[in-house]
PDB file of C-alpha atoms and ligand atoms in Angstrom:
ATOM      1  CA  UNK I 218      28.983  76.878  44.090  1.00 71.00           C
ATOM      2  CA  UNK I 219      32.459  76.829  45.574  1.00 91.00           C
ATOM      3  CA  UNK I 220      35.172  74.240  45.126  1.00 96.00           C
ATOM      4  CA  UNK I 221      35.069  73.420  48.843  1.00 96.00           C
ATOM      5  CA  UNK I 222      31.385  72.509  48.816  1.00 97.00           C
ATOM      6  CA  UNK I 223      31.079  68.957  50.188  1.00 97.00           C
ATOM      7  CA  UNK I 224      34.766  68.810  51.154  1.00 98.00           C
ATOM      8  CA  UNK I 225      35.784  67.882  54.686  1.00 98.00           C
ATOM      9  CA  UNK I 226      37.855  70.552  56.437  1.00 98.00           C
ATOM     10  CA  UNK I 227      39.593  70.062  59.781  1.00 98.00           C
ATOM     11  CA  UNK I 228      40.281  73.309  61.635  1.00 99.00           C
ATOM     12  CA  UNK I 229      42.467  73.340  64.743  1.00 99.00           C
ATOM     13  CA  UNK I 230      41.854  76.183  67.176  1.00 98.00           C
ATOM     14  CA  UNK I 231      38.264  76.563  65.964  1.00 98.00           C
ATOM     15  CA  UNK I 232      36.895  77.924  69.258  1.00 98.00           C
ATOM     16  CA  UNK I 233      37.902  81.537  68.673  1.00 98.00           C
ATOM     17  CA  UNK I 234      39.326  84.149  66.311  1.00 99.00           C
ATOM     18  CA  UNK I 235      40.599  83.097  62.902  1.00 99.00           C
ATOM     19  CA  UNK I 236      39.695  79.416  63.353  1.00 99.00           C
ATOM     20  CA  UNK I 237      36.133  80.240  64.332  1.00 98.00           C
ATOM     21  CA  UNK I 238      35.811  82.699  61.418  1.00 99.00           C
ATOM     22  CA  UNK I 239      37.053  79.983  59.051  1.00 98.00           C
ATOM     23  CA  UNK I 240      34.424  77.599  60.418  1.00 98.00           C
ATOM     24  CA  UNK I 241      31.678  80.154  59.778  1.00 98.00           C
ATOM     25  CA  UNK I 242      32.953  80.977  56.294  1.00 98.00           C
ATOM     26  CA  UNK I 243      33.527  77.364  55.204  1.00 98.00           C
ATOM     27  CA  UNK I 244      30.134  76.228  56.541  1.00 98.00           C
ATOM     28  CA  UNK I 245      28.489  79.039  54.560  1.00 98.00           C
ATOM     29  CA  UNK I 246      30.424  77.799  51.501  1.00 97.00           C
ATOM     30  CA  UNK I 247      29.003  74.277  52.010  1.00 97.00           C
ATOM     31  CA  UNK I 248      32.017  72.471  53.483  1.00 98.00           C
ATOM     32  CA  UNK I 249      31.704  69.740  56.099  1.00 98.00           C
ATOM     33  CA  UNK I 250      33.706  70.549  59.190  1.00 98.00           C
ATOM     34  CA  UNK I 251      35.728  68.944  61.932  1.00 98.00           C
ATOM     35  CA  UNK I 252      36.434  71.433  64.716  1.00 98.00           C
ATOM     36  CA  UNK I 253      39.190  70.938  67.284  1.00 98.00           C
ATOM     37  CA  UNK I 254      40.178  73.076  70.277  1.00 98.00           C
ATOM     38  CA  UNK I 255      40.445  72.738  74.055  1.00 98.00           C
ATOM     39  CA  UNK I 256      37.287  74.657  75.052  1.00 98.00           C
ATOM     40  CA  UNK I 257      34.408  72.218  74.583  1.00 98.00           C
ATOM     41  CA  UNK I 258      31.623  74.670  75.334  1.00 98.00           C
ATOM     42  CA  UNK I 259      32.767  77.128  72.671  1.00 98.00           C
ATOM     43  CA  UNK I 260      32.978  74.355  70.073  1.00 98.00           C
ATOM     44  CA  UNK I 261      29.542  73.010  71.026  1.00 98.00           C
ATOM     45  CA  UNK I 262      27.943  76.448  70.722  1.00 98.00           C
ATOM     46  CA  UNK I 263      29.575  77.088  67.361  1.00 98.00           C
ATOM     47  CA  UNK I 264      28.654  73.669  65.966  1.00 98.00           C
ATOM     48  CA  UNK I 265      25.044  74.069  67.140  1.00 97.00           C
ATOM     49  CA  UNK I 266      24.783  77.483  65.516  1.00 98.00           C
ATOM     50  CA  UNK I 267      26.354  76.410  62.214  1.00 98.00           C
ATOM     51  CA  UNK I 268      24.342  73.179  62.159  1.00 96.00           C
ATOM     52  CA  UNK I 269      21.120  75.188  62.343  1.00 96.00           C
ATOM     53  CA  UNK I 270      22.187  77.729  59.734  1.00 98.00           C
ATOM     54  CA  UNK I 271      23.755  75.444  57.098  1.00 98.00           C
ATOM     55  CA  UNK I 272      23.172  71.986  55.646  1.00 96.00           C
ATOM     56  CA  UNK I 273      26.663  70.687  56.385  1.00 97.00           C
ATOM     57  CA  UNK I 274      28.001  67.960  58.641  1.00 97.00           C
ATOM     58  CA  UNK I 275      29.841  69.109  61.745  1.00 97.00           C
ATOM     59  CA  UNK I 276      31.832  67.159  64.253  1.00 97.00           C
ATOM     60  CA  UNK I 277      33.955  68.403  67.060  1.00 98.00           C
ATOM     61  CA  UNK I 278      36.552  67.044  69.438  1.00 98.00           C
ATOM     62  CA  UNK I 279      38.278  68.486  72.446  1.00 98.00           C
ATOM     63  CA  UNK I 280      41.895  68.208  71.374  1.00 98.00           C
ATOM     64  CA  UNK I 281      44.916  69.915  72.846  1.00 99.00           C
ATOM     65  CA  UNK I 282      47.327  69.871  69.912  1.00 99.00           C
ATOM     66  CA  UNK I 283      50.247  69.582  72.366  1.00 99.00           C
ATOM     67  CA  UNK I 284      48.926  66.175  73.461  1.00 98.00           C
ATOM     68  CA  UNK I 285      50.199  63.781  70.788  1.00 98.00           C
ATOM     69  CA  UNK I 286      48.150  60.881  72.153  1.00 98.00           C
ATOM     70  CA  UNK I 287      44.935  62.897  72.031  1.00 98.00           C
ATOM     71  CA  UNK I 288      45.738  64.149  68.523  1.00 99.00           C
ATOM     72  CA  UNK I 289      46.424  60.613  67.280  1.00 98.00           C
ATOM     73  CA  UNK I 290      43.256  59.308  68.932  1.00 98.00           C
ATOM     74  CA  UNK I 291      41.078  61.998  67.332  1.00 98.00           C
ATOM     75  CA  UNK I 292      42.750  61.553  63.935  1.00 98.00           C
ATOM     76  CA  UNK I 293      42.316  57.762  64.073  1.00 98.00           C
ATOM     77  CA  UNK I 294      38.629  58.190  64.894  1.00 98.00           C
ATOM     78  CA  UNK I 295      38.239  60.281  61.741  1.00 98.00           C
ATOM     79  CA  UNK I 296      40.129  57.804  59.581  1.00 98.00           C
ATOM     80  CA  UNK I 297      38.153  54.834  60.975  1.00 98.00           C
ATOM     81  CA  UNK I 298      34.937  56.666  60.113  1.00 97.00           C
ATOM     82  CA  UNK I 299      36.227  57.184  56.543  1.00 97.00           C
ATOM     83  CA  UNK I 300      36.531  60.917  57.156  1.00 98.00           C
ATOM     84  CA  UNK I 301      40.046  61.810  56.085  1.00 98.00           C
ATOM     85  CA  UNK I 302      40.056  65.616  55.808  1.00 98.00           C
ATOM     86  CA  UNK I 303      40.416  67.082  52.323  1.00 98.00           C
ATOM     87  CA  UNK I 304      41.776  70.248  53.927  1.00 98.00           C
ATOM     88  CA  UNK I 305      43.662  70.742  57.191  1.00 99.00           C
ATOM     89  CA  UNK I 306      43.873  74.248  58.623  1.00 99.00           C
ATOM     90  CA  UNK I 307      46.744  74.239  61.126  1.00 99.00           C
ATOM     91  CA  UNK I 308      45.558  77.335  62.978  1.00 99.00           C
ATOM     92  CA  UNK I 309      45.840  76.541  66.719  1.00 99.00           C
ATOM     93  CA  UNK I 310      48.497  78.811  68.126  1.00 99.00           C
ATOM     94  CA  UNK I 311      49.325  81.534  70.554  1.00 99.00           C
ATOM     95  CA  UNK I 312      51.766  84.063  71.865  1.00 99.00           C
ATOM     96  CA  UNK I 313      52.446  83.880  75.568  1.00 99.00           C
ATOM     97  CA  UNK I 314      54.159  86.892  77.107  1.00 98.00           C
ATOM     98  CA  UNK I 315      56.178  89.710  75.567  1.00 98.00           C
ATOM     99  CA  UNK I 316      59.535  90.021  77.273  1.00 98.00           C
ATOM    100  CA  UNK I 317      63.225  90.417  76.593  1.00 98.00           C
ATOM    101  CA  UNK I 318      64.927  87.068  76.119  1.00 98.00           C
ATOM    102  CA  UNK I 319      66.993  87.482  79.313  1.00 98.00           C
ATOM    103  CA  UNK I 320      63.853  88.281  81.308  1.00 98.00           C
ATOM    104  CA  UNK I 321      61.402  85.866  79.640  1.00 98.00           C
ATOM    105  CA  UNK I 322      59.464  83.118  81.375  1.00 98.00           C
ATOM    106  CA  UNK I 323      60.499  79.648  80.173  1.00 98.00           C
ATOM    107  CA  UNK I 324      56.934  78.456  80.864  1.00 98.00           C
ATOM    108  CA  UNK I 325      55.772  80.928  78.185  1.00 99.00           C
ATOM    109  CA  UNK I 326      58.442  79.631  75.818  1.00 99.00           C
ATOM    110  CA  UNK I 327      57.290  76.022  76.336  1.00 98.00           C
ATOM    111  CA  UNK I 328      53.671  76.989  75.709  1.00 98.00           C
ATOM    112  CA  UNK I 329      54.518  78.658  72.377  1.00 99.00           C
ATOM    113  CA  UNK I 330      56.969  76.052  71.127  1.00 99.00           C
ATOM    114  CA  UNK I 331      54.746  73.148  72.183  1.00 99.00           C
ATOM    115  CA  UNK I 332      51.641  74.631  70.554  1.00 99.00           C
ATOM    116  CA  UNK I 333      52.850  76.531  67.497  1.00 99.00           C
ATOM    117  CA  UNK I 334      55.534  74.109  66.367  1.00 99.00           C
ATOM    118  CA  UNK I 335      55.096  70.717  68.026  1.00 99.00           C
ATOM    119  CA  UNK I 336      51.290  70.963  67.968  1.00 99.00           C
ATOM    120  CA  UNK I 337      51.312  71.726  64.248  1.00 99.00           C
ATOM    121  CA  UNK I 338      53.688  68.806  63.746  1.00 99.00           C
ATOM    122  CA  UNK I 339      51.549  66.440  65.835  1.00 99.00           C
ATOM    123  CA  UNK I 340      48.441  67.207  63.795  1.00 99.00           C
ATOM    124  CA  UNK I 341      50.234  67.131  60.445  1.00 99.00           C
ATOM    125  CA  UNK I 342      51.914  63.816  61.259  1.00 99.00           C
ATOM    126  CA  UNK I 343      48.553  62.296  62.208  1.00 98.00           C
ATOM    127  CA  UNK I 344      46.627  63.538  59.157  1.00 98.00           C
ATOM    128  CA  UNK I 345      49.074  63.866  56.267  1.00 98.00           C
ATOM    129  CA  UNK I 346      49.888  60.151  55.791  1.00 98.00           C
ATOM    130  CA  UNK I 347      46.235  59.588  54.952  1.00 98.00           C
ATOM    131  CA  UNK I 348      46.243  62.476  52.493  1.00 98.00           C
ATOM    132  CA  UNK I 349      49.380  61.091  50.847  1.00 98.00           C
ATOM    133  CA  UNK I 350      47.920  57.551  50.744  1.00 98.00           C
ATOM    134  CA  UNK I 351      44.861  58.719  48.859  1.00 97.00           C
ATOM    135  CA  UNK I 352      46.781  61.369  46.906  1.00 98.00           C
ATOM    136  CA  UNK I 353      44.432  64.155  47.895  1.00 98.00           C
ATOM    137  CA  UNK I 354      44.703  66.977  50.387  1.00 98.00           C
ATOM    138  CA  UNK I 355      45.587  70.552  51.179  1.00 98.00           C
ATOM    139  CA  UNK I 356      47.337  71.729  54.337  1.00 99.00           C
ATOM    140  CA  UNK I 357      47.163  75.411  55.258  1.00 99.00           C
ATOM    141  CA  UNK I 358      49.523  76.535  57.999  1.00 99.00           C
ATOM    142  CA  UNK I 359      48.674  79.794  59.741  1.00 99.00           C
ATOM    143  CA  UNK I 360      51.977  81.563  60.170  1.00 98.00           C
ATOM    144  CA  UNK I 361      52.402  85.279  60.768  1.00 98.00           C
ATOM    145  CA  UNK I 362      54.231  88.374  59.638  1.00 98.00           C
ATOM    146  CA  UNK I 363      56.133  87.542  62.846  1.00 98.00           C
ATOM    147  CA  UNK I 364      57.597  84.660  60.841  1.00 98.00           C
ATOM    148  CA  UNK I 365      59.098  87.067  58.331  1.00 98.00           C
ATOM    149  CA  UNK I 366      60.508  89.787  60.585  1.00 98.00           C
ATOM    150  CA  UNK I 367      61.377  89.904  64.269  1.00 98.00           C
ATOM    151  CA  UNK I 368      60.213  92.652  66.624  1.00 98.00           C
ATOM    152  CA  UNK I 369      61.469  93.696  70.049  1.00 97.00           C
ATOM    153  CA  UNK I 370      60.522  91.134  72.702  1.00 98.00           C
ATOM    154  CA  UNK I 371      58.851  88.910  70.088  1.00 98.00           C
ATOM    155  CA  UNK I 372      61.859  86.538  70.234  1.00 98.00           C
ATOM    156  CA  UNK I 373      60.343  83.089  70.934  1.00 99.00           C
ATOM    157  CA  UNK I 374      56.992  83.792  69.255  1.00 99.00           C
ATOM    158  CA  UNK I 375      58.966  85.022  66.223  1.00 98.00           C
ATOM    159  CA  UNK I 376      61.079  81.867  66.320  1.00 99.00           C
ATOM    160  CA  UNK I 377      57.999  79.645  66.302  1.00 99.00           C
ATOM    161  CA  UNK I 378      56.490  81.477  63.337  1.00 99.00           C
ATOM    162  CA  UNK I 379      59.809  81.485  61.436  1.00 99.00           C
ATOM    163  CA  UNK I 380      59.709  77.756  62.183  1.00 99.00           C
ATOM    164  CA  UNK I 381      56.188  77.417  60.783  1.00 99.00           C
ATOM    165  CA  UNK I 382      57.418  79.090  57.594  1.00 98.00           C
ATOM    166  CA  UNK I 383      60.318  76.638  57.353  1.00 98.00           C
ATOM    167  CA  UNK I 384      57.934  73.737  57.969  1.00 98.00           C
ATOM    168  CA  UNK I 385      55.583  74.926  55.226  1.00 98.00           C
ATOM    169  CA  UNK I 386      58.501  74.992  52.802  1.00 98.00           C
ATOM    170  CA  UNK I 387      59.788  71.628  54.006  1.00 98.00           C
ATOM    171  CA  UNK I 388      56.360  69.982  53.906  1.00 98.00           C
ATOM    172  CA  UNK I 389      55.948  71.123  50.295  1.00 98.00           C
ATOM    173  CA  UNK I 390      59.256  69.512  49.387  1.00 98.00           C
ATOM    174  CA  UNK I 391      58.308  66.309  51.172  1.00 98.00           C
ATOM    175  CA  UNK I 392      55.030  65.875  49.293  1.00 98.00           C
ATOM    176  CA  UNK I 393      56.671  66.434  45.903  1.00 98.00           C
ATOM    177  CA  UNK I 394      55.452  63.715  43.560  1.00 98.00           C
ATOM    178  CA  UNK I 395      51.943  63.844  45.034  1.00 98.00           C
ATOM    179  CA  UNK I 396      49.131  66.309  44.293  1.00 98.00           C
ATOM    180  CA  UNK I 397      49.065  67.423  47.955  1.00 98.00           C
ATOM    181  CA  UNK I 398      49.260  71.204  48.446  1.00 98.00           C
ATOM    182  CA  UNK I 399      50.826  72.980  51.411  1.00 98.00           C
ATOM    183  CA  UNK I 400      50.153  76.692  51.837  1.00 98.00           C
ATOM    184  CA  UNK I 401      50.930  79.343  54.420  1.00 98.00           C
ATOM    185  CA  UNK I 402      48.707  82.277  55.302  1.00 99.00           C
ATOM    186  CA  UNK I 403      50.623  84.869  57.291  1.00 99.00           C
ATOM    187  CA  UNK I 404      48.568  87.671  58.844  1.00 99.00           C
ATOM    188  CA  UNK I 405      49.709  90.864  60.525  1.00 98.00           C
ATOM    189  CA  UNK I 406      47.603  92.463  63.274  1.00 98.00           C
ATOM    190  CA  UNK I 407      44.211  90.738  63.616  1.00 98.00           C
ATOM    191  CA  UNK I 408      41.918  91.740  66.464  1.00 98.00           C
ATOM    192  CA  UNK I 409      41.033  88.436  68.155  1.00 98.00           C
ATOM    193  CA  UNK I 410      41.686  86.991  71.601  1.00 98.00           C
ATOM    194  CA  UNK I 411      45.348  86.681  70.567  1.00 98.00           C
ATOM    195  CA  UNK I 412      46.650  89.663  72.560  1.00 98.00           C
ATOM    196  CA  UNK I 413      44.493  88.891  75.585  1.00 98.00           C
ATOM    197  CA  UNK I 414      46.071  85.427  75.627  1.00 98.00           C
ATOM    198  CA  UNK I 415      49.538  86.920  75.090  1.00 98.00           C
ATOM    199  CA  UNK I 416      49.075  89.288  78.049  1.00 98.00           C
ATOM    200  CA  UNK I 417      47.622  86.552  80.263  1.00 98.00           C
ATOM    201  CA  UNK I 418      44.120  88.050  80.437  1.00 98.00           C
ATOM    202  CA  UNK I 419      45.054  91.749  80.662  1.00 98.00           C
ATOM    203  CA  UNK I 420      42.227  93.118  78.474  1.00 98.00           C
ATOM    204  CA  UNK I 421      43.306  96.751  78.702  1.00 98.00           C
ATOM    205  CA  UNK I 422      46.800  95.991  77.452  1.00 98.00           C
ATOM    206  CA  UNK I 423      45.340  93.768  74.728  1.00 98.00           C
ATOM    207  CA  UNK I 424      42.936  96.473  73.517  1.00 98.00           C
ATOM    208  CA  UNK I 425      45.796  99.002  73.291  1.00 97.00           C
ATOM    209  CA  UNK I 426      47.547  96.840  70.663  1.00 98.00           C
ATOM    210  CA  UNK I 427      44.808  97.646  68.150  1.00 98.00           C
ATOM    211  CA  UNK I 428      44.177 101.284  69.060  1.00 97.00           C
ATOM    212  CA  UNK I 429      44.579 104.162  66.595  1.00 97.00           C
ATOM    213  CA  UNK I 430      44.291 102.094  63.396  1.00 98.00           C
ATOM    214  CA  UNK I 431      41.955  99.606  61.769  1.00 98.00           C
ATOM    215  CA  UNK I 432      43.308  96.090  62.329  1.00 98.00           C
ATOM    216  CA  UNK I 433      42.290  93.050  60.318  1.00 98.00           C
ATOM    217  CA  UNK I 434      39.260  91.131  61.536  1.00 98.00           C
ATOM    218  CA  UNK I 435      39.218  87.358  61.797  1.00 99.00           C
ATOM    219  CA  UNK I 436      36.751  87.427  58.874  1.00 98.00           C
ATOM    220  CA  UNK I 437      39.286  89.266  56.689  1.00 99.00           C
ATOM    221  CA  UNK I 438      41.759  86.454  57.286  1.00 99.00           C
ATOM    222  CA  UNK I 439      39.107  83.765  56.771  1.00 98.00           C
ATOM    223  CA  UNK I 440      38.367  85.388  53.372  1.00 98.00           C
ATOM    224  CA  UNK I 441      42.028  85.034  52.421  1.00 98.00           C
ATOM    225  CA  UNK I 442      42.109  81.416  53.601  1.00 98.00           C
ATOM    226  CA  UNK I 443      38.889  80.717  51.688  1.00 98.00           C
ATOM    227  CA  UNK I 444      40.607  82.101  48.567  1.00 98.00           C
ATOM    228  CA  UNK I 445      43.581  79.791  49.102  1.00 98.00           C
ATOM    229  CA  UNK I 446      41.499  76.633  49.593  1.00 98.00           C
ATOM    230  CA  UNK I 447      39.056  77.468  46.776  1.00 98.00           C
ATOM    231  CA  UNK I 448      41.718  77.555  44.045  1.00 98.00           C
ATOM    232  CA  UNK I 449      41.806  74.748  41.471  1.00 97.00           C
ATOM    233  CA  UNK I 450      43.981  71.765  42.354  1.00 97.00           C
ATOM    234  CA  UNK I 451      46.850  72.766  40.050  1.00 97.00           C
ATOM    235  CA  UNK I 452      47.236  76.098  41.919  1.00 98.00           C
ATOM    236  CA  UNK I 453      49.112  76.275  45.213  1.00 98.00           C
ATOM    237  CA  UNK I 454      49.667  79.480  47.186  1.00 98.00           C
ATOM    238  CA  UNK I 455      52.988  78.957  48.956  1.00 98.00           C
ATOM    239  CA  UNK I 456      52.721  82.010  51.164  1.00 98.00           C
ATOM    240  CA  UNK I 457      50.092  84.715  51.446  1.00 98.00           C
ATOM    241  CA  UNK I 458      50.943  87.708  53.655  1.00 98.00           C
ATOM    242  CA  UNK I 459      47.934  89.781  54.688  1.00 98.00           C
ATOM    243  CA  UNK I 460      48.172  92.964  56.761  1.00 98.00           C
ATOM    244  CA  UNK I 461      45.937  95.897  57.618  1.00 98.00           C
ATOM    245  CA  UNK I 462      46.657  98.839  55.309  1.00 98.00           C
ATOM    246  CA  UNK I 463      47.960 100.825  58.269  1.00 98.00           C
ATOM    247  CA  UNK I 464      50.595  98.169  59.007  1.00 98.00           C
ATOM    248  CA  UNK I 465      53.711  98.808  56.930  1.00 97.00           C
ATOM    249  CA  UNK I 466      55.940  96.114  58.352  1.00 97.00           C
ATOM    250  CA  UNK I 467      55.747  93.894  61.410  1.00 96.00           C
ATOM    251  CA  UNK I 468      56.119  96.826  63.812  1.00 94.00           C
ATOM    252  CA  UNK I 469      55.598 100.047  61.796  1.00 96.00           C
ATOM    253  CA  UNK I 470      51.935 100.969  62.047  1.00 97.00           C
ATOM    254  CA  UNK I 471      50.274 104.288  61.090  1.00 97.00           C
ATOM    255  CA  UNK I 472      48.488 105.073  64.360  1.00 97.00           C
ATOM    256  CA  UNK I 473      46.313 108.149  64.819  1.00 93.00           C
ATOM    257  CA  UNK I 474      47.801 110.479  67.340  1.00 78.00           C
ATOM    258  CA  UNK I 475      51.154 108.687  67.333  1.00 74.00           C
TER     259      UNK I 475
HETATM  260  P1  NDP E 260      42.716  83.345  69.313  1.00 92.01           P
HETATM  261  O1  NDP E 260      43.349  83.374  70.647  1.00 92.01           O
HETATM  262  O2  NDP E 260      41.456  84.085  69.117  1.00 92.01           O
HETATM  263  O3  NDP E 260      42.491  81.835  68.851  1.00 92.01           O
HETATM  264  C1  NDP E 260      43.467  80.848  69.077  1.00 92.01           C
HETATM  265  C2  NDP E 260      42.829  79.495  68.899  1.00 92.01           C
HETATM  266  O4  NDP E 260      43.841  78.487  69.096  1.00 92.01           O
HETATM  267  C3  NDP E 260      41.733  79.229  69.905  1.00 92.01           C
HETATM  268  O5  NDP E 260      40.664  78.593  69.261  1.00 92.01           O
HETATM  269  C4  NDP E 260      42.380  78.291  70.902  1.00 92.01           C
HETATM  270  O6  NDP E 260      41.378  77.410  71.414  1.00 92.01           O
HETATM  271  C5  NDP E 260      43.349  77.532  70.002  1.00 92.01           C
HETATM  272  N1  NDP E 260      44.428  76.913  70.753  1.00 92.01           N
HETATM  273  C6  NDP E 260      45.391  77.516  71.487  1.00 92.01           C
HETATM  274  N2  NDP E 260      46.180  76.594  72.069  1.00 92.01           N
HETATM  275  C7  NDP E 260      45.683  75.384  71.681  1.00 92.01           C
HETATM  276  C8  NDP E 260      46.046  74.057  71.961  1.00 92.01           C
HETATM  277  N3  NDP E 260      47.089  73.760  72.753  1.00 92.01           N
HETATM  278  N4  NDP E 260      45.331  73.054  71.409  1.00 92.01           N
HETATM  279  C9  NDP E 260      44.282  73.332  70.617  1.00 92.01           C
HETATM  280  N5  NDP E 260      43.889  74.568  70.319  1.00 92.01           N
HETATM  281  C10 NDP E 260      44.577  75.580  70.856  1.00 92.01           C
HETATM  282  O7  NDP E 260      43.842  83.877  68.311  1.00 92.01           O
HETATM  283  P2  NDP E 260      43.890  83.980  66.716  1.00 92.01           P
HETATM  284  O8  NDP E 260      42.646  83.515  66.091  1.00 92.01           O
HETATM  285  O9  NDP E 260      44.367  85.331  66.395  1.00 92.01           O
HETATM  286  O10 NDP E 260      45.076  82.960  66.412  1.00 92.01           O
HETATM  287  C11 NDP E 260      44.972  81.890  65.499  1.00 92.01           C
HETATM  288  C12 NDP E 260      46.310  81.712  64.805  1.00 92.01           C
HETATM  289  O11 NDP E 260      46.620  82.892  64.074  1.00 92.01           O
HETATM  290  C13 NDP E 260      47.481  81.475  65.753  1.00 92.01           C
HETATM  291  O12 NDP E 260      48.321  80.485  65.176  1.00 92.01           O
HETATM  292  C14 NDP E 260      48.209  82.814  65.773  1.00 92.01           C
HETATM  293  O13 NDP E 260      49.556  82.687  66.049  1.00 92.01           O
HETATM  294  C15 NDP E 260      47.959  83.265  64.349  1.00 92.01           C
HETATM  295  N6  NDP E 260      48.102  84.696  64.099  1.00 92.01           N
HETATM  296  C16 NDP E 260      47.352  85.610  64.792  1.00 92.01           C
HETATM  297  C17 NDP E 260      47.510  86.957  64.521  1.00 92.01           C
HETATM  298  C18 NDP E 260      46.787  88.020  65.279  1.00 92.01           C
HETATM  299  O14 NDP E 260      47.222  89.188  65.225  1.00 92.01           O
HETATM  300  N7  NDP E 260      45.684  87.711  65.953  1.00 92.01           N
HETATM  301  C19 NDP E 260      48.418  87.415  63.455  1.00 92.01           C
HETATM  302  C20 NDP E 260      49.155  86.371  62.822  1.00 92.01           C
HETATM  303  C21 NDP E 260      48.974  85.067  63.114  1.00 92.01           C
HETATM  304  P3  NDP E 260      41.297  76.848  72.908  1.00 92.01           P
HETATM  305  O15 NDP E 260      41.856  77.901  73.826  1.00 92.01           O
HETATM  306  O16 NDP E 260      39.843  76.584  73.092  1.00 92.01           O
HETATM  307  O17 NDP E 260      42.121  75.614  72.849  1.00 92.01           O
HETATM  308  C1  8X3 E 261      50.585  87.892  65.453  1.00 92.01           C
HETATM  309  C2  8X3 E 261      51.031  89.183  64.896  1.00 92.01           C
HETATM  310  O1  8X3 E 261      52.688  91.076  65.222  1.00 92.01           O
HETATM  311  O2  8X3 E 261      51.236  90.500  67.089  1.00 92.01           O
HETATM  312  O3  8X3 E 261      51.263  86.853  64.841  1.00 92.01           O
HETATM  313  O4  8X3 E 261      53.070  89.065  66.453  1.00 92.01           O
HETATM  314  S1  8X3 E 261      52.070  89.966  65.968  1.00 92.01           S
END
């Protein structure tokens, strides 16, 4: 028996990587799930699979977290159905491009700022009032080691994840006086579709990021998130940094042959 059994958990960016791994882990732990992402087919496949394997309720919605109207609509539908999430995992996010600031593509910058910062804000603003009103809830923001230390050409992605860290701190201050918890989980290198997205579909370049060492898997991170959300209500993890053993800081990695 876990503390999240029977709880309702909303995961943004559930169609892949860390979000998908969280969905699998939480369903196995008996939580009911709401899955949001843009790729409907991926969500449908995942929900069908988890629905067959576990006795939990699953609902999904195609939601682009950048689209405030769509976020509000999906959140209202949950609230109207009496399904205010007990836990919100603000996971949807991405890096787009890796370039020097004076050579970067402003379209990439918009994508990262609109998703990682404004998307997280849109979802939090739509869900948190209902948590505060019923004095129950836990928000977990997925930050990054990139929010603790910059690396060459990480500039705007770094800025968004530094921003997520500031928001986690600020959100905690703003819910003082309520039992709401706000946590950050900040991973280092995790082998997901993250780098393929960053390099605009260049699989070879993406694979090279994780060569010569053992990166984290999405399941490793889901384990850490499961730890955070399974703690008793008087315990709040403010920030959990998780890296592969080979990663010594945001850019120093013990690589074979390097
Ligand atoms: P993936 O690319 O595998 O997954 C990203 C998820 O975010 C997908 O489900 C994607 O779904 C969703 N997403 C992206 N943009 C939007 C959007 N506008 N609206 C809704 N959903 C969106 O990468 P990861 O699992 O690795 O990334 C998850 C989080 O972890 C991100 O916040 C990332 O910054 C963070 N992170 C990743 C690390 C890594 O090394 N992989 C390390 C540290 C942090 P869809 O495309 O279907 O919308
Ligand atoms: C993802 C980790 O180092 O690739 O947040 O930016 S890193």
